[in-house]
């Protein structure tokens, strides 16, 4: 399973969205109770919509994320004693919330995007409490902490939101070094961070 999901992650980073959908549809046929396949298919749809700047697949995107939410809750109930598995389910739940937040920020409501982002953060933090060795959770947290701070605007100027850019960068480096599925994604996230900060030498280093 890990090999297939790792392949899906690499295909996402290459913007090969149709290949992700095909690969993960087969994965979900084999493992229908695993939320990961549905999650990656939703990520591919989101990537395609953002690339084209068109809300082309809203219904299917939200339906896939509804399946992720249902399966993560069901599996956590069934595996209540297994902290590591619970952490992974919370990772998937957090990613689902993050994808919903990104969709809202592009095609929906700013306030709903904030609400979804906070829910994603809470899921990642709960995952770390369940098992702090699931370093993929730091990819989600690092992305949240950096971009929440970078896009704070007047809320940051007036101190209504803490500046947690450095915290987010540290978490992304941790994910790039130690996570199971998210190393390449964390490195790609760091490239966007350094571009945002005009740190072009750092971009060259991380790539």
PDB file of N, CA and C in Angstrom, residues 20-104:
ATOM      1  N   UNK A  20      -3.152   9.831 -11.408  1.00  0.00           N
ATOM      2  CA  UNK A  20      -3.474   9.672  -9.985  1.00  0.00           C
ATOM      3  C   UNK A  20      -4.856   9.067  -9.828  1.00  0.00           C
ATOM      4  N   UNK A  21      -5.814   9.598 -10.566  1.00  0.00           N
ATOM      5  CA  UNK A  21      -7.188   9.108 -10.455  1.00  0.00           C
ATOM      6  C   UNK A  21      -7.277   7.637 -10.834  1.00  0.00           C
ATOM      7  N   UNK A  22      -6.624   7.253 -11.917  1.00  0.00           N
ATOM      8  CA  UNK A  22      -6.661   5.859 -12.366  1.00  0.00           C
ATOM      9  C   UNK A  22      -5.998   4.937 -11.340  1.00  0.00           C
ATOM     10  N   UNK A  23      -4.826   5.328 -10.862  1.00  0.00           N
ATOM     11  CA  UNK A  23      -4.090   4.512  -9.892  1.00  0.00           C
ATOM     12  C   UNK A  23      -4.887   4.334  -8.608  1.00  0.00           C
ATOM     13  N   UNK A  24      -5.463   5.424  -8.122  1.00  0.00           N
ATOM     14  CA  UNK A  24      -6.139   5.367  -6.827  1.00  0.00           C
ATOM     15  C   UNK A  24      -7.538   4.773  -6.925  1.00  0.00           C
ATOM     16  N   UNK A  25      -8.143   4.828  -8.095  1.00  0.00           N
ATOM     17  CA  UNK A  25      -9.411   4.119  -8.281  1.00  0.00           C
ATOM     18  C   UNK A  25      -9.179   2.615  -8.152  1.00  0.00           C
ATOM     19  N   UNK A  26      -8.089   2.131  -8.743  1.00  0.00           N
ATOM     20  CA  UNK A  26      -7.743   0.707  -8.606  1.00  0.00           C
ATOM     21  C   UNK A  26      -7.405   0.375  -7.155  1.00  0.00           C
ATOM     22  N   UNK A  27      -6.700   1.275  -6.505  1.00  0.00           N
ATOM     23  CA  UNK A  27      -6.343   1.067  -5.096  1.00  0.00           C
ATOM     24  C   UNK A  27      -7.606   0.926  -4.238  1.00  0.00           C
ATOM     25  N   UNK A  28      -8.582   1.786  -4.478  1.00  0.00           N
ATOM     26  CA  UNK A  28      -9.810   1.741  -3.680  1.00  0.00           C
ATOM     27  C   UNK A  28     -10.648   0.509  -3.977  1.00  0.00           C
ATOM     28  N   UNK A  29     -10.521  -0.024  -5.179  1.00  0.00           N
ATOM     29  CA  UNK A  29     -11.204  -1.288  -5.478  1.00  0.00           C
ATOM     30  C   UNK A  29     -10.621  -2.418  -4.637  1.00  0.00           C
ATOM     31  N   UNK A  30      -9.303  -2.394  -4.426  1.00  0.00           N
ATOM     32  CA  UNK A  30      -8.643  -3.424  -3.624  1.00  0.00           C
ATOM     33  C   UNK A  30      -8.843  -3.192  -2.131  1.00  0.00           C
ATOM     34  N   UNK A  31      -8.846  -1.920  -1.731  1.00  0.00           N
ATOM     35  CA  UNK A  31      -8.917  -1.573  -0.300  1.00  0.00           C
ATOM     36  C   UNK A  31     -10.036  -0.551  -0.094  1.00  0.00           C
ATOM     37  N   UNK A  32     -11.297  -0.987  -0.215  1.00  0.00           N
ATOM     38  CA  UNK A  32     -12.408  -0.031  -0.197  1.00  0.00           C
ATOM     39  C   UNK A  32     -12.598   0.688   1.135  1.00  0.00           C
ATOM     40  N   UNK A  33     -12.052   0.149   2.215  1.00  0.00           N
ATOM     41  CA  UNK A  33     -12.214   0.790   3.524  1.00  0.00           C
ATOM     42  C   UNK A  33     -11.039   1.681   3.905  1.00  0.00           C
ATOM     43  N   UNK A  34     -10.076   1.826   3.002  1.00  0.00           N
ATOM     44  CA  UNK A  34      -8.931   2.689   3.246  1.00  0.00           C
ATOM     45  C   UNK A  34      -9.241   4.075   2.676  1.00  0.00           C
ATOM     46  N   UNK A  35      -9.252   5.117   3.513  1.00  0.00           N
ATOM     47  CA  UNK A  35      -9.602   6.455   3.001  1.00  0.00           C
ATOM     48  C   UNK A  35      -8.563   7.051   2.065  1.00  0.00           C
ATOM     49  N   UNK A  36      -7.351   6.519   2.054  1.00  0.00           N
ATOM     50  CA  UNK A  36      -6.267   7.161   1.311  1.00  0.00           C
ATOM     51  C   UNK A  36      -6.536   7.251  -0.186  1.00  0.00           C
ATOM     52  N   UNK A  37      -7.074   6.200  -0.769  1.00  0.00           N
ATOM     53  CA  UNK A  37      -7.330   6.221  -2.202  1.00  0.00           C
ATOM     54  C   UNK A  37      -8.297   7.322  -2.597  1.00  0.00           C
ATOM     55  N   UNK A  38      -9.359   7.484  -1.825  1.00  0.00           N
ATOM     56  CA  UNK A  38     -10.337   8.527  -2.107  1.00  0.00           C
ATOM     57  C   UNK A  38      -9.726   9.916  -1.896  1.00  0.00           C
ATOM     58  N   UNK A  39      -8.867  10.018  -0.891  1.00  0.00           N
ATOM     59  CA  UNK A  39      -8.223  11.296  -0.597  1.00  0.00           C
ATOM     60  C   UNK A  39      -7.339  11.753  -1.757  1.00  0.00           C
ATOM     61  N   UNK A  40      -6.537  10.850  -2.293  1.00  0.00           N
ATOM     62  CA  UNK A  40      -5.651  11.222  -3.393  1.00  0.00           C
ATOM     63  C   UNK A  40      -6.438  11.546  -4.661  1.00  0.00           C
ATOM     64  N   UNK A  41      -7.543  10.865  -4.870  1.00  0.00           N
ATOM     65  CA  UNK A  41      -8.379  11.204  -6.019  1.00  0.00           C
ATOM     66  C   UNK A  41      -8.964  12.605  -5.868  1.00  0.00           C
ATOM     67  N   UNK A  42      -9.366  12.956  -4.638  1.00  0.00           N
ATOM     68  CA  UNK A  42      -9.865  14.315  -4.394  1.00  0.00           C
ATOM     69  C   UNK A  42      -8.758  15.339  -4.600  1.00  0.00           C
ATOM     70  N   UNK A  43      -7.538  14.998  -4.159  1.00  0.00           N
ATOM     71  CA  UNK A  43      -6.408  15.909  -4.350  1.00  0.00           C
ATOM     72  C   UNK A  43      -6.147  16.152  -5.838  1.00  0.00           C
ATOM     73  N   UNK A  44      -6.288  15.104  -6.644  1.00  0.00           N
ATOM     74  CA  UNK A  44      -6.085  15.250  -8.083  1.00  0.00           C
ATOM     75  C   UNK A  44      -7.140  16.164  -8.701  1.00  0.00           C
ATOM     76  N   UNK A  45      -8.387  16.014  -8.270  1.00  0.00           N
ATOM     77  CA  UNK A  45      -9.443  16.885  -8.774  1.00  0.00           C
ATOM     78  C   UNK A  45      -9.192  18.335  -8.371  1.00  0.00           C
ATOM     79  N   UNK A  46      -8.761  18.546  -7.127  1.00  0.00           N
ATOM     80  CA  UNK A  46      -8.472  19.899  -6.659  1.00  0.00           C
ATOM     81  C   UNK A  46      -7.326  20.508  -7.476  1.00  0.00           C
ATOM     82  N   UNK A  47      -6.285  19.721  -7.706  1.00  0.00           N
ATOM     83  CA  UNK A  47      -5.168  20.202  -8.496  1.00  0.00           C
ATOM     84  C   UNK A  47      -5.588  20.616  -9.895  1.00  0.00           C
ATOM     85  N   UNK A  48      -6.448  19.802 -10.502  1.00  0.00           N
ATOM     86  CA  UNK A  48      -6.927  20.114 -11.855  1.00  0.00           C
ATOM     87  C   UNK A  48      -7.743  21.404 -11.852  1.00  0.00           C
ATOM     88  N   UNK A  49      -8.600  21.576 -10.840  1.00  0.00           N
ATOM     89  CA  UNK A  49      -9.429  22.787 -10.771  1.00  0.00           C
ATOM     90  C   UNK A  49      -8.579  24.029 -10.551  1.00  0.00           C
ATOM     91  N   UNK A  50      -7.585  23.924  -9.679  1.00  0.00           N
ATOM     92  CA  UNK A  50      -6.725  25.075  -9.418  1.00  0.00           C
ATOM     93  C   UNK A  50      -5.893  25.414 -10.644  1.00  0.00           C
ATOM     94  N   UNK A  51      -5.380  24.400 -11.314  1.00  0.00           N
ATOM     95  CA  UNK A  51      -4.591  24.635 -12.526  1.00  0.00           C
ATOM     96  C   UNK A  51      -5.403  25.376 -13.586  1.00  0.00           C
ATOM     97  N   UNK A  52      -6.644  24.970 -13.754  1.00  0.00           N
ATOM     98  CA  UNK A  52      -7.489  25.560 -14.795  1.00  0.00           C
ATOM     99  C   UNK A  52      -8.251  26.781 -14.304  1.00  0.00           C
ATOM    100  N   UNK A  53      -8.193  27.033 -12.978  1.00  0.00           N
ATOM    101  CA  UNK A  53      -8.901  28.156 -12.370  1.00  0.00           C
ATOM    102  C   UNK A  53     -10.397  28.097 -12.688  1.00  0.00           C
ATOM    103  N   UNK A  54     -10.919  26.883 -12.658  1.00  0.00           N
ATOM    104  CA  UNK A  54     -12.340  26.653 -12.897  1.00  0.00           C
ATOM    105  C   UNK A  54     -12.872  25.621 -11.914  1.00  0.00           C
ATOM    106  N   UNK A  55     -14.068  25.854 -11.420  1.00  0.00           N
ATOM    107  CA  UNK A  55     -14.696  24.936 -10.478  1.00  0.00           C
ATOM    108  C   UNK A  55     -15.412  23.827 -11.259  1.00  0.00           C
ATOM    109  N   UNK A  56     -14.614  22.904 -11.789  1.00  0.00           N
ATOM    110  CA  UNK A  56     -15.128  21.920 -12.740  1.00  0.00           C
ATOM    111  C   UNK A  56     -15.704  20.670 -12.087  1.00  0.00           C
ATOM    112  N   UNK A  57     -15.211  20.311 -10.919  1.00  0.00           N
ATOM    113  CA  UNK A  57     -15.509  18.983 -10.371  1.00  0.00           C
ATOM    114  C   UNK A  57     -15.978  19.069  -8.909  1.00  0.00           C
ATOM    115  N   UNK A  58     -16.708  20.104  -8.579  1.00  0.00           N
ATOM    116  CA  UNK A  58     -17.090  20.340  -7.181  1.00  0.00           C
ATOM    117  C   UNK A  58     -17.829  19.150  -6.573  1.00  0.00           C
ATOM    118  N   UNK A  59     -18.830  18.646  -7.262  1.00  0.00           N
ATOM    119  CA  UNK A  59     -19.664  17.594  -6.686  1.00  0.00           C
ATOM    120  C   UNK A  59     -18.848  16.334  -6.408  1.00  0.00           C
ATOM    121  N   UNK A  60     -18.059  15.904  -7.380  1.00  0.00           N
ATOM    122  CA  UNK A  60     -17.254  14.690  -7.192  1.00  0.00           C
ATOM    123  C   UNK A  60     -16.185  14.910  -6.131  1.00  0.00           C
ATOM    124  N   UNK A  61     -15.566  16.089  -6.145  1.00  0.00           N
ATOM    125  CA  UNK A  61     -14.539  16.433  -5.157  1.00  0.00           C
ATOM    126  C   UNK A  61     -15.097  16.325  -3.736  1.00  0.00           C
ATOM    127  N   UNK A  62     -16.245  16.938  -3.501  1.00  0.00           N
ATOM    128  CA  UNK A  62     -16.832  16.923  -2.161  1.00  0.00           C
ATOM    129  C   UNK A  62     -17.334  15.530  -1.787  1.00  0.00           C
ATOM    130  N   UNK A  63     -17.836  14.790  -2.771  1.00  0.00           N
ATOM    131  CA  UNK A  63     -18.292  13.430  -2.494  1.00  0.00           C
ATOM    132  C   UNK A  63     -17.133  12.552  -2.047  1.00  0.00           C
ATOM    133  N   UNK A  64     -15.992  12.659  -2.705  1.00  0.00           N
ATOM    134  CA  UNK A  64     -14.815  11.873  -2.316  1.00  0.00           C
ATOM    135  C   UNK A  64     -14.362  12.235  -0.909  1.00  0.00           C
ATOM    136  N   UNK A  65     -14.385  13.517  -0.580  1.00  0.00           N
ATOM    137  CA  UNK A  65     -13.964  13.926   0.763  1.00  0.00           C
ATOM    138  C   UNK A  65     -14.976  13.492   1.826  1.00  0.00           C
ATOM    139  N   UNK A  66     -16.252  13.437   1.459  1.00  0.00           N
ATOM    140  CA  UNK A  66     -17.256  12.896   2.389  1.00  0.00           C
ATOM    141  C   UNK A  66     -16.953  11.435   2.702  1.00  0.00           C
ATOM    142  N   UNK A  67     -16.529  10.679   1.690  1.00  0.00           N
ATOM    143  CA  UNK A  67     -16.152   9.272   1.906  1.00  0.00           C
ATOM    144  C   UNK A  67     -14.943   9.199   2.833  1.00  0.00           C
ATOM    145  N   UNK A  68     -13.953  10.072   2.608  1.00  0.00           N
ATOM    146  CA  UNK A  68     -12.774  10.097   3.485  1.00  0.00           C
ATOM    147  C   UNK A  68     -13.187  10.359   4.930  1.00  0.00           C
ATOM    148  N   UNK A  69     -14.034  11.354   5.144  1.00  0.00           N
ATOM    149  CA  UNK A  69     -14.467  11.676   6.502  1.00  0.00           C
ATOM    150  C   UNK A  69     -15.211  10.508   7.145  1.00  0.00           C
ATOM    151  N   UNK A  70     -16.076   9.866   6.379  1.00  0.00           N
ATOM    152  CA  UNK A  70     -16.842   8.735   6.922  1.00  0.00           C
ATOM    153  C   UNK A  70     -15.929   7.567   7.279  1.00  0.00           C
ATOM    154  N   UNK A  71     -14.987   7.252   6.384  1.00  0.00           N
ATOM    155  CA  UNK A  71     -14.105   6.104   6.625  1.00  0.00           C
ATOM    156  C   UNK A  71     -13.123   6.368   7.755  1.00  0.00           C
ATOM    157  N   UNK A  72     -12.615   7.591   7.855  1.00  0.00           N
ATOM    158  CA  UNK A  72     -11.691   7.869   8.958  1.00  0.00           C
ATOM    159  C   UNK A  72     -12.411   7.729  10.300  1.00  0.00           C
ATOM    160  N   UNK A  73     -13.623   8.240  10.384  1.00  0.00           N
ATOM    161  CA  UNK A  73     -14.383   8.116  11.631  1.00  0.00           C
ATOM    162  C   UNK A  73     -14.700   6.663  11.944  1.00  0.00           C
ATOM    163  N   UNK A  74     -15.134   5.918  10.928  1.00  0.00           N
ATOM    164  CA  UNK A  74     -15.466   4.510  11.124  1.00  0.00           C
ATOM    165  C   UNK A  74     -14.237   3.713  11.550  1.00  0.00           C
ATOM    166  N   UNK A  75     -13.121   3.922  10.881  1.00  0.00           N
ATOM    167  CA  UNK A  75     -11.914   3.172  11.198  1.00  0.00           C
ATOM    168  C   UNK A  75     -11.353   3.540  12.566  1.00  0.00           C
ATOM    169  N   UNK A  76     -11.459   4.803  12.944  1.00  0.00           N
ATOM    170  CA  UNK A  76     -10.982   5.181  14.279  1.00  0.00           C
ATOM    171  C   UNK A  76     -11.833   4.536  15.370  1.00  0.00           C
ATOM    172  N   UNK A  77     -13.126   4.401  15.106  1.00  0.00           N
ATOM    173  CA  UNK A  77     -13.990   3.713  16.072  1.00  0.00           C
ATOM    174  C   UNK A  77     -13.609   2.238  16.180  1.00  0.00           C
ATOM    175  N   UNK A  78     -13.285   1.628  15.052  1.00  0.00           N
ATOM    176  CA  UNK A  78     -12.951   0.205  15.038  1.00  0.00           C
ATOM    177  C   UNK A  78     -11.557  -0.078  15.574  1.00  0.00           C
ATOM    178  N   UNK A  79     -10.634   0.892  15.433  1.00  0.00           N
ATOM    179  CA  UNK A  79      -9.239   0.697  15.842  1.00  0.00           C
ATOM    180  C   UNK A  79      -8.886   1.620  17.008  1.00  0.00           C
ATOM    181  N   UNK A  80      -9.811   1.765  17.932  1.00  0.00           N
ATOM    182  CA  UNK A  80      -9.639   2.740  19.001  1.00  0.00           C
ATOM    183  C   UNK A  80      -8.381   2.502  19.829  1.00  0.00           C
ATOM    184  N   UNK A  81      -7.935   1.249  19.943  1.00  0.00           N
ATOM    185  CA  UNK A  81      -6.789   0.951  20.807  1.00  0.00           C
ATOM    186  C   UNK A  81      -5.453   1.115  20.086  1.00  0.00           C
ATOM    187  N   UNK A  82      -5.462   1.273  18.779  1.00  0.00           N
ATOM    188  CA  UNK A  82      -4.226   1.325  17.998  1.00  0.00           C
ATOM    189  C   UNK A  82      -3.871   2.775  17.711  1.00  0.00           C
ATOM    190  N   UNK A  83      -2.962   3.355  18.500  1.00  0.00           N
ATOM    191  CA  UNK A  83      -2.669   4.780  18.412  1.00  0.00           C
ATOM    192  C   UNK A  83      -2.016   5.165  17.095  1.00  0.00           C
ATOM    193  N   UNK A  84      -1.145   4.303  16.565  1.00  0.00           N
ATOM    194  CA  UNK A  84      -0.474   4.636  15.314  1.00  0.00           C
ATOM    195  C   UNK A  84      -1.465   4.696  14.155  1.00  0.00           C
ATOM    196  N   UNK A  85      -2.340   3.718  14.076  1.00  0.00           N
ATOM    197  CA  UNK A  85      -3.353   3.724  13.015  1.00  0.00           C
ATOM    198  C   UNK A  85      -4.274   4.927  13.179  1.00  0.00           C
ATOM    199  N   UNK A  86      -4.602   5.269  14.406  1.00  0.00           N
ATOM    200  CA  UNK A  86      -5.442   6.441  14.656  1.00  0.00           C
ATOM    201  C   UNK A  86      -4.762   7.714  14.145  1.00  0.00           C
ATOM    202  N   UNK A  87      -3.454   7.816  14.355  1.00  0.00           N
ATOM    203  CA  UNK A  87      -2.711   8.989  13.886  1.00  0.00           C
ATOM    204  C   UNK A  87      -2.792   9.114  12.368  1.00  0.00           C
ATOM    205  N   UNK A  88      -2.684   7.972  11.666  1.00  0.00           N
ATOM    206  CA  UNK A  88      -2.782   8.011  10.206  1.00  0.00           C
ATOM    207  C   UNK A  88      -4.167   8.422   9.753  1.00  0.00           C
ATOM    208  N   UNK A  89      -5.205   7.919  10.427  1.00  0.00           N
ATOM    209  CA  UNK A  89      -6.554   8.320  10.058  1.00  0.00           C
ATOM    210  C   UNK A  89      -6.760   9.815  10.303  1.00  0.00           C
ATOM    211  N   UNK A  90      -6.179  10.334  11.368  1.00  0.00           N
ATOM    212  CA  UNK A  90      -6.281  11.768  11.643  1.00  0.00           C
ATOM    213  C   UNK A  90      -5.500  12.591  10.620  1.00  0.00           C
ATOM    214  N   UNK A  91      -4.406  12.029  10.116  1.00  0.00           N
ATOM    215  CA  UNK A  91      -3.689  12.685   9.021  1.00  0.00           C
ATOM    216  C   UNK A  91      -4.599  12.824   7.805  1.00  0.00           C
ATOM    217  N   UNK A  92      -5.269  11.732   7.437  1.00  0.00           N
ATOM    218  CA  UNK A  92      -6.151  11.773   6.271  1.00  0.00           C
ATOM    219  C   UNK A  92      -7.324  12.727   6.521  1.00  0.00           C
ATOM    220  N   UNK A  93      -7.843  12.714   7.736  1.00  0.00           N
ATOM    221  CA  UNK A  93      -8.930  13.638   8.084  1.00  0.00           C
ATOM    222  C   UNK A  93      -8.457  15.084   7.978  1.00  0.00           C
ATOM    223  N   UNK A  94      -7.242  15.347   8.463  1.00  0.00           N
ATOM    224  CA  UNK A  94      -6.685  16.688   8.360  1.00  0.00           C
ATOM    225  C   UNK A  94      -6.496  17.119   6.920  1.00  0.00           C
ATOM    226  N   UNK A  95      -5.966  16.227   6.091  1.00  0.00           N
ATOM    227  CA  UNK A  95      -5.778  16.555   4.678  1.00  0.00           C
ATOM    228  C   UNK A  95      -7.122  16.845   4.002  1.00  0.00           C
ATOM    229  N   UNK A  96      -8.139  16.070   4.350  1.00  0.00           N
ATOM    230  CA  UNK A  96      -9.463  16.318   3.773  1.00  0.00           C
ATOM    231  C   UNK A  96      -9.939  17.720   4.139  1.00  0.00           C
ATOM    232  N   UNK A  97      -9.741  18.111   5.395  1.00  0.00           N
ATOM    233  CA  UNK A  97     -10.110  19.463   5.812  1.00  0.00           C
ATOM    234  C   UNK A  97      -9.291  20.526   5.100  1.00  0.00           C
ATOM    235  N   UNK A  98      -7.994  20.249   4.918  1.00  0.00           N
ATOM    236  CA  UNK A  98      -7.125  21.204   4.220  1.00  0.00           C
ATOM    237  C   UNK A  98      -7.554  21.373   2.769  1.00  0.00           C
ATOM    238  N   UNK A  99      -7.928  20.277   2.114  1.00  0.00           N
ATOM    239  CA  UNK A  99      -8.376  20.372   0.716  1.00  0.00           C
ATOM    240  C   UNK A  99      -9.689  21.151   0.624  1.00  0.00           C
ATOM    241  N   UNK A 100     -10.574  20.922   1.588  1.00  0.00           N
ATOM    242  CA  UNK A 100     -11.827  21.692   1.600  1.00  0.00           C
ATOM    243  C   UNK A 100     -11.523  23.185   1.789  1.00  0.00           C
ATOM    244  N   UNK A 101     -10.555  23.478   2.666  1.00  0.00           N
ATOM    245  CA  UNK A 101     -10.173  24.868   2.908  1.00  0.00           C
ATOM    246  C   UNK A 101      -9.610  25.513   1.642  1.00  0.00           C
ATOM    247  N   UNK A 102      -8.748  24.789   0.934  1.00  0.00           N
ATOM    248  CA  UNK A 102      -8.183  25.316  -0.306  1.00  0.00           C
ATOM    249  C   UNK A 102      -9.265  25.557  -1.350  1.00  0.00           C
ATOM    250  N   UNK A 103     -10.215  24.621  -1.449  1.00  0.00           N
ATOM    251  CA  UNK A 103     -11.309  24.798  -2.404  1.00  0.00           C
ATOM    252  C   UNK A 103     -12.107  26.052  -2.064  1.00  0.00           C
ATOM    253  N   UNK A 104     -12.432  26.212  -0.784  1.00  0.00           N
ATOM    254  CA  UNK A 104     -13.197  27.392  -0.360  1.00  0.00           C
ATOM    255  C   UNK A 104     -12.437  28.681  -0.650  1.00  0.00           C
TER     256      UNK A 104
END
